[in-house]
Structures are given as structure tokens and as C-alpha cells.
Amino acid sequence: MNRRAFLRLGLGLSGATALMAACGGTTAPAPTTAPAADGPAPQPGRVDAGTLAREMSWYNWGGYVADSVIDKFKQEFGVTVKIDTYSSNEEMEAKFKAGGNPGYDLITPSDYMVSKLIAAGLLEKLNFANIPNFQYIDAGHKNLYFDPTNEYSVAYNWGCTGFAYNKTKVAEPITNWKQVMNWPDGLRGKLGMIDDVRELLAVGLRVLGYSGNASDPKEINAARDALIELKRRANYTLTDSPNAATNLVAGDIFATQIYTNDAVTARSENPDLVYVIPGDVSTVWQDNLCVPKGAPSQYTAEVFINFLCRTDIAAENANAIGLATPSAEALRQGLIAKELVEDKAVYPDIAAMGDALEFLRKGDPEVDELYQRAFDEIKAA
Amino acid sequence: MIQVFREHRSLRIAGLMGPGAFWLVVFFLIPLLIMAVISFMSRDQFGFPAPPFTLGNYWDVVKDIRFNPSISFVGGLNIRLFDGLYLELFWRSIWLSLVSTIITLLIAFPVALFMSRLPRGYRSLTLFLVMIPFWTNFLVRTYALQFMLRGNGPINTLLRALGLEPIDLLFTPAAVMIGLVYGNLPFMILPLYTSLEKFDWTMIEAANDLGANTLQAFRRVMLPLVSPGLVAGSILTFVPAVGSYITVELMGGGRTNMIGYTIAQQFSASVNWPFGSALSLLMMIIVTIAAVLYFRSGRGEQRTVL
């Protein structure tokens, strides 16, 4: 549903303590080091205050920015950032397709959605002269397939679609998707998968040795059959990732496919949960800051993007929302909480994993239809 | 101004009907027509509706329907004449909705009867109690219901305390059924109550005097007279049940699928507006036919009485 806050609602209902913990907002670990003094100082002198709008609006995933970051931007630049939230890329896309830009200066689409929005002519090219802090973004998060010459987007956060399980209930440590597909009969009904057509089918495809982006109907149908067989045997639930986290914490399921951010939240509620990126190819995704066509003030949005890329702010934000930051500088200066940095599931070694991490590329309607049909058949089985 | 309305009947009608008609035309009829048009369109490269016009979306719904009679005992007696992915989905949605409507009715009727027999002051109080759940958002209430049914929720905690085995409730078809009945109960109680409140109990006495036993009096006197409430309540329960979405998503956990959820997906995750529109329109047609048949049978019932 959304990137973070939604789980809180579900957990809140499962007990007053969980609710209080959620309200306290203490789940994100504090940085282990104080912000380094040699971090780049704010450079308000370079910002043309006259061109800055008084307020800007950001259409963002729910709970996907630290409140303190928004407050600091207001203090330093006098700009109020208003936030509307969405719970899926498609929901955001539909708003723009239905009636043009309803007045947003900034959006946060994921990888494949950036390429769809570029193709539809819905994004402005960014003026990187206003975003000097882009230099602190890791090269591995620039010039990716969805924006090959990096003209439209700035990496904001990234993560994976991995697997979380309760180590007190699942005897054998899980390290790959093959184990998931061979789910033990004794744990029937205790497995969860993500209710997303591509994420679900990608697991079937990859275990069979195909790409998660397969477009051959034979491969897609083979994955479908494997997942139907698994459904008959394991009777897995299909929920969205935040709900899967809630179900995992509540103990209704013992293991689930899950996004990194939801796994981190779930784990902070129950230390028995283990989160892994299965080694036999998992999905990697990246959310990006983009300015939609028709933005009331592109300049203000760019100043804000630059602010978000500033090392101390990037660190503060990443520590608060518990996702991997693309800011190489924040990592180099040791500003990111140890628990996060040292966790190979939150910061997998991209170079070492190589082809074992794969972006899911969506957007070809004919292929999408094949997947959707297979997905509907799995659900009906 | 008022004088003008008094003198001109047509103006009066326009004044009374205008706002409602305007609302329905602008926010219901026109969108419905747009949806109908979209259901005959193709998708552009982003999944949104685009020319040329086609019957393909409807073909996609029916193309895999095969004559394949079968009987199985999976989940009760299953008699099937035809096979087909979406046919099955429609059928299951209607079947589950029908069962949920009957359960809702069985629960609601005694409640409404009880309410209608209370002294006047208590009636408003009970009406008020029936409506209290509406003060909370349905999504939040569904999460609360989820919590009730969880493995470590109150129901299973109670079972354990009594030394009984806990049961898997959440993410079962039973959970969807509980969600549907819970959500629709007030919509059944309220129209039934309205009918029952007006019911003249001396009619039962008269029936008894004329030799009818209690069951006969109920069936042949009371039931026909409260049938407007019964029909209204059943339709208000059945129709939303067929299209329900949140309940299916949160209570079913992806194991029990219904057509409303599949349609919603066409407009969100899978971005196929034309196909979603075609499914919606087919669902509307099927539900309308079911409702008309039901109305007809209701009228038939009354005729046999008279």
C-alpha cells in the first residue's frame, strides 16, 4: 500500500504496545556517528531566493521521507513542502494520464515507471546545474536502463524484493528461491507471496532458470504452472508487501516474499525475523526523484532535490526511513546507521551479486497481458 | 419565486428532481457511458484506452469457455457445465454473494424484528447502535476484523483459554464470508426494520383466528407484507457483495478471489482500462439480470397471496 506507514496501521491494531512503538517513531536506528563536520555546508548563497516558490508539492510514496528533513528545508529555504501520497506507481501514473499534472512539482517513480513516464513525455529534463550534490550519488545508481543518459531522474532510495522468515518457525535457513518453491509440507498455509503479477511470476521464472523479464509465453506459462503447483501444496497467501509484513509479525504466516523496507520495519517489531536476498536472482528496484511536466516551479523542485542529495540530509533521511541510500558520500562518511549498512540484505553488494540482482522491466502491453493472464490463472487455481 | 413553483407543475418537478437528476447524469450516467465506450477500445503502449475500436476485450473474457461437465466434492458439491477462467470468477462471486446475502438475512431478520417491537425510545437507541459502525472508515474496520480472526487474535486466544485447538480463520473463504456479512448487515437491518415497524401485528392475530398456525401466519401474512424491505435489503446486500474489493483483499489474503478485486487490478497494477471496463460492464449486466429476476420472483410471491 505505501512504503512504510501502512504496516504501522496493521500492527497498531495488534496491540497497544506496537501502536505506541509505531507512534514513537523510534524504529529507525540512530546514526552511529554524529554528522561529520567536513560534510558539504549548505550553500544558500547559490540559491536564487527570488525564483524559489513559497511552497512546492511532492507526490510521494506514503511515509517515504523524514519529517525532520521537510522541517529543515523550511527552516533553511523558507519553502513549505506539501506531500500527497500514493501507494503504487500505477496510481500515480493514472493521475497524470487522466488529466495532466494536477500541480505537483516532484514525484518519486520507481525504475520502470521512469521509462514509461519519459516515453509518455510526462517528465521534464532536469537542470543539473541546480543539483550540484548529484555528484555524491554513487555511479552505480546513475545512467541506469530507464534513464540511460540520466537526464530526467535522480536516485532517491533503492532496495530489493527479498524473503523474510521467522527463524524460530522455519528450521532451515533460507538462502535461495528454490527452497521457497520446495516449501515443506509441514508449513502449509504459512507462506506468503507478494500480490504483484511480476514479482510473483519472477520467482517462478527465475527458479526455472529464466529471466524475470521473460516475454516467451512458454516460459511464462511454465512459471505459472510451477506457482500453481506451489499454491496447491503450500497454499500461500497473496497480499501486498506491507500487509505481508503485518501478517508475518502477527504470526499468521512464518515466511514471506517482501520488499526491503517492509522487512526492516517487520524486523524491528520482531527480532526473530530474518531478511535475506535469495542468491538465485532477486528483484532490485530504485525510486527516483523526477519533475513532472507542468510543474509549477521546477526550480524549487531542483533546489529541493539538491537538498535531499546533500550528504547530511541524505543520511538523516535514509536512517529514518530504513532504506538503502544511493549517496556514496553519506556511506563513505559513515553517517548511515551501522545496523543498516552492515546488513547485506539492506545494502547488498551490487558488484558481487552481479546478475543475481535484476530490475523488473514493465511496460510492453502485449507482454503485460501474458503475465496478467497467467497471474489470474494462479489466483483462480 | 415560491409562487412560481406553486403554479407551474413542470417547474416544480424540475426543482425537486433537478439536483438529483443532474448529479446522477453527470456523475453516474456519463461516466458509465464513457466506461462502456472504453470497453470497446484497445490499449495504447501504456495500457490506457486508445482507438481502434474492438470486441477483443469481451472476447478475452469468453474465449476460453468450454463445455466440460464435471462433478467434484472439493469444498462441497460442485457441479460444473462449463470451464473458463473469468466465467468461474463471475460464478464464484455471485455464489459467495448469494450465500452471504442469505446469512445476512438470517441474522438481520430477528434483529430487525426485535427492534421493531421495542418501545419507541429504545427503537431510536437501537437504530443508533446499528449505525455507529459507519462512523469508522470501512478499511479500518476491516483491519480490526482481520485482527479478530488472526492466529493470536481474541477468538483464538479465547479458544486456547478454553483448552480448545485454535483454528485458521484469517485468509480463508470463511473469513471473506464473515467480512461480507459484517459489512452488509446494517444495509439489511435498516430496510427490514422500516418494513417491520409498519407491520400491523393485529394481522397475525386475525390470521390465527382464521386458523393459521404461527408458521403459516408468518409465511402467508407477515412475509409478503414485509417483502419490500426484504427485497430492498437483499439487493442492497447482494449487489455490493458481488463487487466487494477491500474485504476480498484483506480477509481473503489472495486465496479467495472475486470479480471486484480482479476488476480493481485492471485499473491499478495491470493498467488495462479497456479490459477492466469490459469486466465491469459484464458484471453490471449479470447483476442487473439477477436483481430483475429477484424482483420478479418477489412479485410472484405477492400474487399467490392475493
XYZ file of C-alpha atoms in Angstrom:
687
model
C 0.000 0.000 0.000
C 2.595 2.529 0.885
C 6.243 2.365 1.568
C 6.132 2.361 5.321
C 3.287 3.870 7.269
C 0.726 1.282 6.286
C 2.321 -1.525 8.234
C 2.024 0.652 11.285
C -1.738 0.716 10.981
C -1.959 -3.046 10.855
C 0.484 -3.550 13.679
C -1.140 -0.856 15.753
C -4.280 -2.934 15.847
C -2.431 -5.974 17.100
C -1.574 -4.351 20.373
C -1.229 -1.125 22.231
C 2.495 -1.596 22.643
C 3.010 -1.987 18.932
C 0.907 1.104 18.377
C 2.907 3.111 20.857
C 6.159 1.987 19.358
C 4.837 2.983 15.969
C 3.750 6.400 17.178
C 7.048 6.930 18.909
C 8.782 6.593 15.579
C 11.773 5.037 17.294
C 12.032 2.059 14.983
C 14.736 3.563 12.813
C 18.141 3.136 14.362
C 20.010 6.286 15.219
C 23.164 7.087 13.277
C 26.225 5.718 14.976
C 28.360 8.722 14.181
C 27.500 12.363 14.528
C 27.294 14.163 11.176
C 30.836 14.835 10.139
C 31.952 18.409 10.272
C 33.522 18.217 6.835
C 30.170 17.458 5.183
C 29.316 19.924 2.468
C 27.917 23.036 4.103
C 24.539 24.316 2.941
C 25.062 26.729 0.118
C 22.103 29.057 0.284
C 24.168 31.693 -1.463
C 23.917 29.777 -4.723
C 20.165 29.540 -4.499
C 18.204 32.282 -6.174
C 15.726 33.059 -3.413
C 13.673 35.229 -5.719
C 12.899 32.338 -8.029
C 12.039 29.980 -5.180
C 8.340 29.359 -4.696
C 6.894 29.667 -1.212
C 5.665 26.135 -1.326
C 6.010 23.095 -3.519
C 4.136 19.847 -3.664
C 5.582 16.396 -3.753
C 3.603 13.361 -4.841
C 5.444 10.654 -2.947
C 5.081 7.164 -1.527
C 3.471 7.233 1.924
C 5.928 7.626 4.806
C 8.804 7.974 2.385
C 10.614 10.998 3.795
C 11.665 12.017 7.305
C 9.517 14.827 8.740
C 12.691 16.401 10.118
C 14.058 16.745 6.583
C 10.956 18.623 5.471
C 11.228 20.866 8.555
C 14.883 21.633 7.852
C 14.159 22.583 4.257
C 11.519 25.009 5.511
C 13.995 26.482 8.019
C 16.820 26.909 5.555
C 14.963 27.922 2.424
C 11.584 29.072 3.684
C 9.817 26.661 1.368
C 6.935 24.534 2.637
C 6.865 21.093 1.052
C 3.344 19.745 0.826
C 3.130 15.975 0.402
C 0.428 13.863 -1.187
C 0.938 10.132 -1.137
C 0.302 7.218 -3.442
C 0.543 3.505 -2.866
C 1.550 2.286 -6.300
C 3.368 3.583 -9.354
C 0.263 2.941 -11.413
C -1.900 5.026 -9.107
C 0.491 7.926 -9.586
C 0.716 7.366 -13.344
C -3.076 7.277 -13.700
C -3.356 10.696 -12.064
C -1.096 12.226 -14.678
C -2.584 10.320 -17.587
C -6.148 11.151 -16.618
C -5.952 14.919 -16.577
C -2.391 16.159 -16.772
C -0.272 17.372 -13.874
C -2.632 18.326 -11.033
C 0.007 20.707 -9.660
C 2.904 18.590 -8.452
C 6.499 19.787 -8.571
C 8.095 16.489 -7.694
C 7.273 12.781 -7.964
C 9.063 9.583 -6.895
C 8.527 6.921 -9.582
C 10.308 3.558 -9.494
C 12.704 2.430 -12.210
C 10.344 1.010 -14.865
C 7.854 3.815 -14.276
C 10.528 6.422 -15.068
C 10.951 4.914 -18.517
C 7.179 4.789 -19.024
C 6.808 8.437 -17.987
C 9.696 9.512 -20.221
C 8.171 7.650 -23.161
C 4.815 9.305 -22.497
C 6.501 12.717 -22.432
C 5.422 13.373 -18.862
C 8.807 14.277 -17.347
C 10.869 17.457 -17.524
C 14.588 17.222 -18.189
C 16.376 18.297 -15.014
C 18.781 21.213 -14.914
C 21.687 19.560 -13.139
C 23.383 22.944 -12.663
C 20.861 23.383 -9.855
C 21.668 19.951 -8.429
C 25.437 20.043 -7.746
C 25.010 17.458 -4.949
C 24.205 14.913 -7.649
C 27.967 14.304 -7.598
C 27.559 12.494 -4.256
C 25.274 9.882 -5.765
C 27.014 6.570 -6.360
C 27.866 5.949 -10.017
C 26.091 2.588 -9.764
C 22.819 4.451 -9.358
C 23.242 6.725 -12.366
C 22.621 6.149 -16.066
C 20.502 3.052 -15.446
C 18.450 1.446 -18.187
C 15.342 3.533 -17.543
C 17.184 6.853 -17.981
C 20.360 5.846 -19.818
C 21.868 9.320 -20.090
C 20.490 10.381 -16.703
C 18.666 13.492 -17.815
C 15.313 13.046 -16.057
C 15.892 11.420 -12.692
C 17.950 11.451 -9.517
C 18.187 8.254 -7.464
C 16.400 8.607 -4.130
C 16.333 5.155 -2.500
C 16.790 1.617 -3.582
C 16.022 -1.820 -2.281
C 15.234 -5.372 -3.207
C 12.416 -7.850 -3.166
C 13.723 -10.470 -0.823
C 12.439 -13.043 1.591
C 11.783 -12.746 5.329
C 11.146 -15.630 7.700
C 10.793 -16.351 11.367
C 13.856 -18.374 12.336
C 12.062 -19.966 15.290
C 9.421 -21.456 12.972
C 11.347 -22.209 9.792
C 14.029 -24.712 10.727
C 16.291 -24.471 7.706
C 17.921 -21.127 6.873
C 16.580 -19.864 3.543
C 19.171 -18.673 1.063
C 17.546 -19.173 -2.339
C 14.163 -19.214 -4.084
C 14.453 -22.930 -4.881
C 13.923 -23.638 -1.181
C 10.838 -21.435 -1.264
C 9.469 -23.309 -4.267
C 10.081 -26.573 -2.393
C 8.164 -25.350 0.619
C 7.924 -28.048 3.332
C 4.508 -29.671 3.642
C 4.629 -29.250 7.411
C 4.420 -25.465 6.959
C 1.425 -25.489 4.623
C -0.520 -22.236 4.753
C 2.326 -20.359 6.438
C 3.992 -18.961 3.308
C 3.237 -15.536 1.864
C 3.965 -14.152 -1.584
C 3.566 -10.604 -2.877
C 0.305 -9.865 -4.652
C 2.084 -8.370 -7.633
C 1.868 -10.009 -11.015
C 5.505 -9.519 -11.927
C 7.112 -10.131 -8.534
C 5.230 -13.400 -8.117
C 5.888 -14.736 -11.601
C 9.526 -13.631 -11.441
C 10.111 -16.157 -8.653
C 8.720 -18.977 -10.791
C 10.651 -17.834 -13.846
C 13.990 -17.480 -12.073
C 13.802 -20.830 -10.328
C 13.241 -22.395 -13.753
C 16.336 -20.588 -14.979
C 14.566 -17.887 -16.983
C 14.771 -14.138 -16.636
C 12.185 -12.353 -14.504
C 11.619 -10.290 -17.649
C 10.843 -13.269 -19.897
C 8.473 -12.486 -22.746
C 8.168 -16.002 -24.186
C 4.668 -17.352 -23.404
C 6.145 -20.840 -22.921
C 8.445 -19.603 -20.165
C 5.716 -17.539 -18.522
C 3.302 -20.468 -18.582
C 5.917 -22.817 -17.158
C 6.419 -20.376 -14.276
C 2.655 -20.166 -13.865
C 2.360 -23.947 -13.612
C 5.141 -24.103 -11.028
C 3.428 -21.430 -8.945
C 0.041 -23.162 -9.217
C 1.679 -26.364 -8.066
C 3.244 -24.471 -5.149
C -0.127 -22.935 -4.340
C -1.779 -26.357 -4.138
C 0.987 -27.606 -1.883
C 1.804 -24.580 0.276
C -1.476 -22.616 -0.016
C 0.448 -19.322 0.107
C -1.265 -16.016 0.764
C -1.040 -13.231 -1.795
C -1.015 -9.829 -0.126
C 0.858 -6.622 -0.766
C 4.234 -6.285 0.907
C 3.249 -4.089 3.920
C 0.372 -6.449 4.724
C 2.718 -9.406 4.376
C 4.933 -7.751 6.990
C 1.957 -7.320 9.323
C 0.937 -10.963 8.855
C 4.497 -12.083 9.492
C 4.807 -10.073 12.698
C 1.376 -11.269 13.872
C 2.460 -14.872 13.282
C -0.230 -15.774 10.751
C 2.493 -16.625 8.277
C 6.045 -17.721 9.080
C 7.774 -16.521 5.929
C 7.081 -14.228 3.011
C 8.382 -12.598 -0.107
C 8.763 -8.940 0.893
C 10.315 -5.568 -0.018
C 13.391 -4.495 1.918
C 11.738 -1.546 3.648
C 8.816 -3.625 4.901
C 11.203 -6.341 6.060
C 13.261 -3.795 8.027
C 10.094 -2.484 9.695
C 8.862 -6.001 10.468
C 12.220 -6.992 11.873
C 12.250 -4.018 14.208
C 8.970 -5.367 15.633
C 10.163 -8.963 15.952
C 13.880 -9.785 16.282
C 13.259 -13.430 15.332
C 12.687 -12.357 11.748
C 15.492 -12.884 9.280
C 15.607 -10.983 5.999
C 17.611 -12.317 3.065
C 18.107 -11.525 -0.597
C 17.941 -15.025 -2.062
C 21.102 -15.629 -4.048
C 19.496 -17.092 -7.158
C 18.362 -13.810 -8.704
C 16.146 -11.342 -6.833
C 14.486 -8.140 -7.896
C 16.258 -4.858 -7.292
C 14.355 -1.595 -7.581
C 15.163 2.079 -7.320
C 12.877 5.007 -6.590
C 13.802 8.265 -8.253
C 13.161 11.967 -7.875
C 11.632 13.394 -11.046
C 9.950 16.632 -12.046
C 6.687 16.077 -13.932
C 5.785 18.210 -16.965
C 3.749 21.221 -15.939
C 5.379 21.523 -12.519
C 4.525 24.923 -11.015
C 8.145 25.528 -10.021
C 10.776 23.251 -11.489
C 13.493 25.422 -9.970
C 12.154 24.925 -6.424
C 11.921 21.198 -7.030
C 15.535 21.104 -8.199
C 16.707 23.033 -5.152
C 14.840 20.515 -3.022
C 16.335 17.560 -4.908
C 19.741 19.096 -4.324
C 18.888 19.424 -0.633
C 17.871 15.749 -0.457
C 21.196 14.782 -2.055
C 23.184 16.838 0.469
C 25.186 14.293 2.431
C 23.917 15.084 5.940
C 20.298 15.249 4.745
C 20.564 12.068 2.673
C 21.923 10.273 5.744
C 19.281 11.645 8.089
C 16.560 10.636 5.647
C 17.946 7.167 4.936
C 18.322 6.410 8.652
C 14.769 7.493 9.314
C 13.085 5.517 6.546
C 15.332 2.470 6.770
C 16.126 2.041 3.104
C 19.372 1.988 1.208
C 20.590 5.405 0.139
C 22.365 5.887 -3.177
C 24.516 8.593 -1.554
C 28.075 7.268 -1.817
C 29.292 10.211 0.234
C 26.941 9.515 3.166
C 28.172 5.932 3.248
C 31.818 6.972 2.906
C 31.497 9.374 5.844
C 29.885 6.630 7.946
C 26.704 8.583 8.529
C 24.377 5.653 7.956
C 23.299 3.550 10.927
C 25.521 0.532 11.411
C 22.579 -1.877 11.651
C 21.544 -0.876 8.158
C 24.939 -0.595 6.465
C 26.231 -3.872 7.809
C 23.083 -5.710 6.797
C 23.794 -7.388 3.487
C 20.031 -7.615 2.871
C 19.565 -3.862 3.118
C 22.830 -2.948 1.360
C 23.545 -5.976 -0.818
C 26.867 -5.919 -2.571
C 25.670 -4.995 -6.032
C 29.035 -5.669 -7.648
C 29.378 -9.099 -6.033
C 25.806 -10.128 -6.786
C 26.073 -9.067 -10.411
C 23.373 -10.783 -12.456
C 21.774 -12.122 -9.292
C 20.025 -8.752 -9.000
C 17.605 -7.883 -11.768
C 15.327 -4.919 -12.456
C 11.793 -5.872 -13.480
C 11.115 -4.078 -16.755
C 7.451 -3.487 -17.387
C 5.524 -1.536 -19.939
C 5.076 -3.676 -23.064
C 1.263 -4.096 -23.119
C 1.363 -7.406 -25.011
C 3.805 -8.960 -22.587
C 1.953 -7.416 -19.631
C -1.208 -9.145 -20.825
C 0.532 -12.537 -20.913
C 1.680 -12.001 -17.352
C -1.723 -10.790 -16.187
C -3.483 -13.793 -17.658
C -1.005 -16.170 -16.004
C -1.455 -14.300 -12.728
C -5.268 -14.524 -12.917
C -4.939 -18.248 -13.555
C -2.721 -18.671 -10.500
C -5.224 -16.765 -8.393
C -8.125 -18.852 -9.686
C -6.321 -22.136 -9.054
C -40.238 32.563 -6.573
C -42.160 30.109 -4.409
C -45.351 31.308 -6.085
C -43.928 30.391 -9.492
C -43.160 26.855 -8.300
C -46.657 26.509 -6.885
C -48.278 27.475 -10.143
C -46.195 25.517 -12.600
C -46.187 21.797 -12.088
C -43.362 21.152 -14.523
C -41.146 23.727 -12.825
C -41.915 22.145 -9.510
C -40.873 18.750 -10.767
C -37.729 20.229 -12.261
C -36.953 21.954 -8.980
C -37.382 18.786 -6.973
C -35.808 16.338 -9.372
C -33.224 18.662 -10.905
C -30.385 18.404 -8.397
C -30.659 14.632 -8.079
C -31.027 14.109 -11.811
C -28.099 16.406 -12.504
C -25.969 14.502 -10.012
C -26.876 11.121 -11.447
C -26.405 12.159 -15.056
C -23.103 13.938 -14.550
C -21.516 11.606 -12.036
C -23.119 8.282 -12.884
C -24.624 8.097 -16.350
C -21.891 9.914 -18.261
C -19.029 8.008 -16.579
C -20.942 4.802 -17.219
C -21.223 5.653 -20.902
C -17.537 6.537 -21.009
C -16.760 3.176 -19.424
C -18.941 1.433 -21.991
C -17.037 3.164 -24.797
C -13.676 2.350 -23.230
C -14.645 -1.319 -23.010
C -14.682 -1.394 -26.830
C -11.303 0.308 -27.187
C -7.754 -1.005 -27.459
C -4.826 -0.144 -25.207
C -2.081 2.289 -26.083
C 1.507 1.414 -25.249
C 0.912 2.482 -21.632
C -2.240 0.453 -21.120
C -4.648 3.358 -21.357
C -7.618 3.353 -23.745
C -6.926 4.244 -27.358
C -8.514 3.609 -30.777
C -9.202 1.445 -32.768
C -12.489 0.048 -31.529
C -12.589 -3.683 -30.930
C -14.578 -6.522 -29.448
C -11.324 -8.052 -28.218
C -11.856 -7.214 -24.547
C -15.100 -9.155 -24.471
C -13.545 -11.942 -26.486
C -10.773 -12.191 -23.865
C -13.423 -12.822 -21.204
C -15.221 -15.599 -23.049
C -12.608 -17.114 -25.362
C -11.628 -19.959 -23.038
C -15.148 -21.039 -22.103
C -15.548 -24.727 -22.917
C -18.407 -27.154 -22.439
C -16.939 -29.513 -19.876
C -19.445 -31.024 -17.445
C -17.926 -32.153 -14.179
C -18.877 -33.030 -10.651
C -16.479 -32.755 -7.755
C -16.716 -32.605 -3.993
C -13.993 -30.045 -3.429
C -15.461 -27.543 -0.985
C -18.944 -29.063 -1.098
C -20.827 -30.394 -4.070
C -19.523 -28.778 -7.246
C -21.472 -29.267 -10.432
C -19.946 -27.576 -13.454
C -21.196 -27.481 -17.011
C -18.620 -25.076 -18.401
C -14.951 -24.279 -17.889
C -13.475 -20.815 -18.185
C -11.261 -18.553 -16.096
C -13.476 -15.475 -15.919
C -16.721 -17.438 -16.104
C -15.584 -19.248 -12.987
C -14.711 -15.942 -11.337
C -18.150 -14.454 -12.090
C -19.849 -17.598 -10.899
C -17.873 -17.744 -7.659
C -18.532 -14.039 -6.969
C -22.263 -14.493 -7.444
C -22.373 -17.685 -5.436
C -20.413 -16.238 -2.489
C -22.549 -13.077 -2.588
C -25.739 -15.105 -2.630
C -24.657 -17.174 0.352
C -23.544 -14.049 2.212
C -26.909 -12.396 1.476
C -28.808 -15.362 2.887
C -26.643 -15.460 6.025
C -27.035 -11.686 6.424
C -30.787 -12.039 6.086
C -30.966 -14.838 8.665
C -29.042 -12.696 11.145
C -30.743 -9.414 10.320
C -34.360 -10.525 10.382
C -34.564 -11.410 14.089
C -32.628 -8.245 14.960
C -34.971 -6.052 12.919
C -37.974 -7.855 14.361
C -36.718 -7.317 17.882
C -36.007 -3.642 17.197
C -39.443 -3.022 15.735
C -41.133 -4.483 18.850
C -39.251 -2.242 21.277
C -40.842 0.811 22.905
C -40.373 3.919 20.773
C -37.451 5.412 22.705
C -35.462 2.193 22.636
C -36.052 1.848 18.901
C -34.104 5.043 18.193
C -31.383 3.833 20.508
C -31.016 0.506 18.688
C -31.147 2.254 15.303
C -28.375 4.474 16.548
C -26.362 1.420 17.614
C -26.799 -0.203 14.201
C -25.408 2.915 12.545
C -22.460 3.513 14.878
C -20.034 1.400 12.783
C -20.471 3.857 9.895
C -18.604 6.431 11.916
C -15.422 4.497 11.330
C -13.899 4.063 7.913
C -14.647 0.676 6.374
C -10.978 -0.026 5.669
C -10.065 0.487 9.313
C -12.970 -1.703 10.413
C -11.783 -4.425 8.070
C -8.326 -4.261 9.634
C -9.981 -4.606 13.043
C -11.843 -7.652 11.751
C -8.562 -9.064 10.458
C -7.132 -8.652 13.931
C -10.116 -10.504 15.449
C -9.516 -13.531 13.222
C -5.734 -13.737 13.480
C -3.992 -16.779 14.905
C -3.130 -14.784 18.021
C -6.313 -12.696 17.919
C -9.086 -12.621 20.522
C -11.078 -15.522 19.064
C -8.168 -17.931 19.061
C -6.929 -16.637 22.419
C -10.332 -17.473 23.837
C -10.284 -20.919 22.238
C -6.869 -21.594 23.750
C -8.013 -20.359 27.152
C -10.864 -22.859 26.964
C -8.379 -25.594 26.171
C -9.517 -25.907 22.560
C -7.427 -26.033 19.395
C -7.008 -22.645 17.690
C -8.416 -22.508 14.164
C -7.087 -20.929 10.997
C -9.713 -18.315 10.228
C -7.990 -15.420 8.520
C -7.328 -15.773 4.776
C -9.969 -18.453 4.284
C -13.209 -18.272 2.289
C -14.963 -18.241 5.689
C -13.099 -15.049 6.570
C -14.311 -13.423 3.349
C -17.834 -14.543 4.213
C -17.560 -13.094 7.729
C -16.295 -9.837 6.234
C -19.130 -9.652 3.705
C -21.824 -10.384 6.297
C -20.301 -7.951 8.779
C -20.036 -5.147 6.249
C -23.528 -5.585 4.824
C -25.512 -6.298 7.974
C -26.709 -2.715 8.575
C -27.907 -2.472 4.959
C -30.142 -5.478 5.576
C -31.326 -4.481 9.056
C -32.389 -0.948 8.188
C -34.858 -1.658 5.316
C -36.202 -4.725 7.143
C -36.739 -2.645 10.252
C -38.583 0.025 8.250
C -40.957 -2.610 6.868
C -41.419 -4.413 10.157
C -42.027 -1.214 12.071
C -45.046 -0.531 9.874
C -46.317 -4.072 10.202
C -49.711 -4.293 11.890
C -49.497 -7.156 14.380
C -53.272 -7.469 14.616
C -52.999 -9.129 11.193
C -51.224 -12.063 12.837
C -53.992 -12.284 15.404
C -56.527 -12.231 12.583
C -54.642 -14.995 10.769
C -54.530 -17.061 13.935
C -58.240 -16.509 14.473
C -58.825 -17.769 10.968
C -56.953 -20.972 11.747
C -53.401 -20.278 10.604
C -50.634 -21.567 12.834
C -47.636 -19.372 13.600
C -45.572 -20.621 10.684
C -48.434 -20.161 8.234
C -49.159 -16.695 9.573
C -45.501 -15.804 9.181
C -45.227 -17.192 5.678
C -48.512 -16.032 4.220
C -49.201 -12.803 6.079
C -46.047 -11.307 7.504
C -43.519 -12.220 4.844
C -45.499 -10.780 1.912
C -46.146 -7.569 3.815
C -42.519 -7.008 4.748
C -41.253 -8.155 1.357
C -40.458 -4.604 0.172
C -37.931 -4.330 2.993
C -36.737 -7.838 2.312
C -36.200 -7.186 -1.373
C -34.543 -3.810 -0.757
C -32.275 -5.259 1.925
C -31.294 -8.251 -0.180
C -30.434 -6.103 -3.178
C -28.517 -3.627 -1.016
C -26.545 -6.570 0.347
C -26.106 -8.710 -2.737
C -25.036 -6.042 -5.220
C -22.169 -4.537 -3.184
C -21.083 -8.055 -2.170
C -20.544 -9.095 -5.793
C -18.236 -6.143 -6.380
C -16.536 -6.102 -2.993
C -12.867 -5.348 -3.043
C -11.392 -4.401 0.337
C -12.982 -7.387 2.080
C -11.686 -9.786 -0.549
C -8.220 -8.294 -0.422
C -7.812 -8.118 3.339
C -9.859 -11.096 4.526
C -9.115 -13.435 1.619
C -5.353 -12.936 1.612
C -5.276 -13.657 -2.107
C -6.664 -17.155 -1.642
C -10.282 -16.327 -2.397
C -10.662 -14.196 -5.463
C -13.774 -12.332 -6.546
C -14.521 -10.324 -9.658
C -14.415 -6.915 -7.919
C -10.799 -7.464 -6.955
C -9.815 -8.577 -10.446
C -11.500 -5.502 -11.937
C -9.722 -3.200 -9.493
C -6.413 -4.731 -10.543
C -7.054 -3.897 -14.183
C -7.219 -0.222 -13.214
C -4.242 -0.292 -10.857
C -1.410 -2.786 -11.065
C -2.026 -4.214 -14.513
C -3.159 -0.953 -16.186
C -5.652 -2.391 -18.640
C -8.581 0.002 -18.544
C -10.392 -1.433 -21.570
C -10.408 -4.964 -20.178
C -11.367 -3.717 -16.714
C -14.253 -1.747 -18.269
C -15.448 -4.808 -20.168
C -15.394 -6.908 -16.987
C -17.249 -4.151 -15.072
C -19.913 -3.855 -17.715
C -20.427 -7.620 -17.854
C -20.676 -7.671 -14.081
C -23.289 -4.901 -14.153
C -25.327 -6.769 -16.730
C -25.193 -10.029 -14.792
C -26.074 -8.333 -11.500
C -28.926 -6.419 -13.148
C -30.359 -9.640 -14.572
C -30.067 -11.303 -11.154
C -31.776 -8.339 -9.458
C -34.609 -8.233 -12.005
C -35.204 -11.976 -11.636
C -35.295 -11.493 -7.899
C -37.791 -8.597 -8.124
C -39.953 -10.723 -10.407
C -39.947 -13.650 -8.007
C -40.824 -11.242 -5.172
C -43.853 -10.016 -7.094
C -44.846 -13.587 -7.861
C -44.844 -14.317 -4.168
C -47.243 -11.463 -3.509
C -49.557 -12.582 -6.266
C -50.039 -16.029 -4.811
C -51.129 -14.400 -1.556
C -53.773 -12.219 -3.085
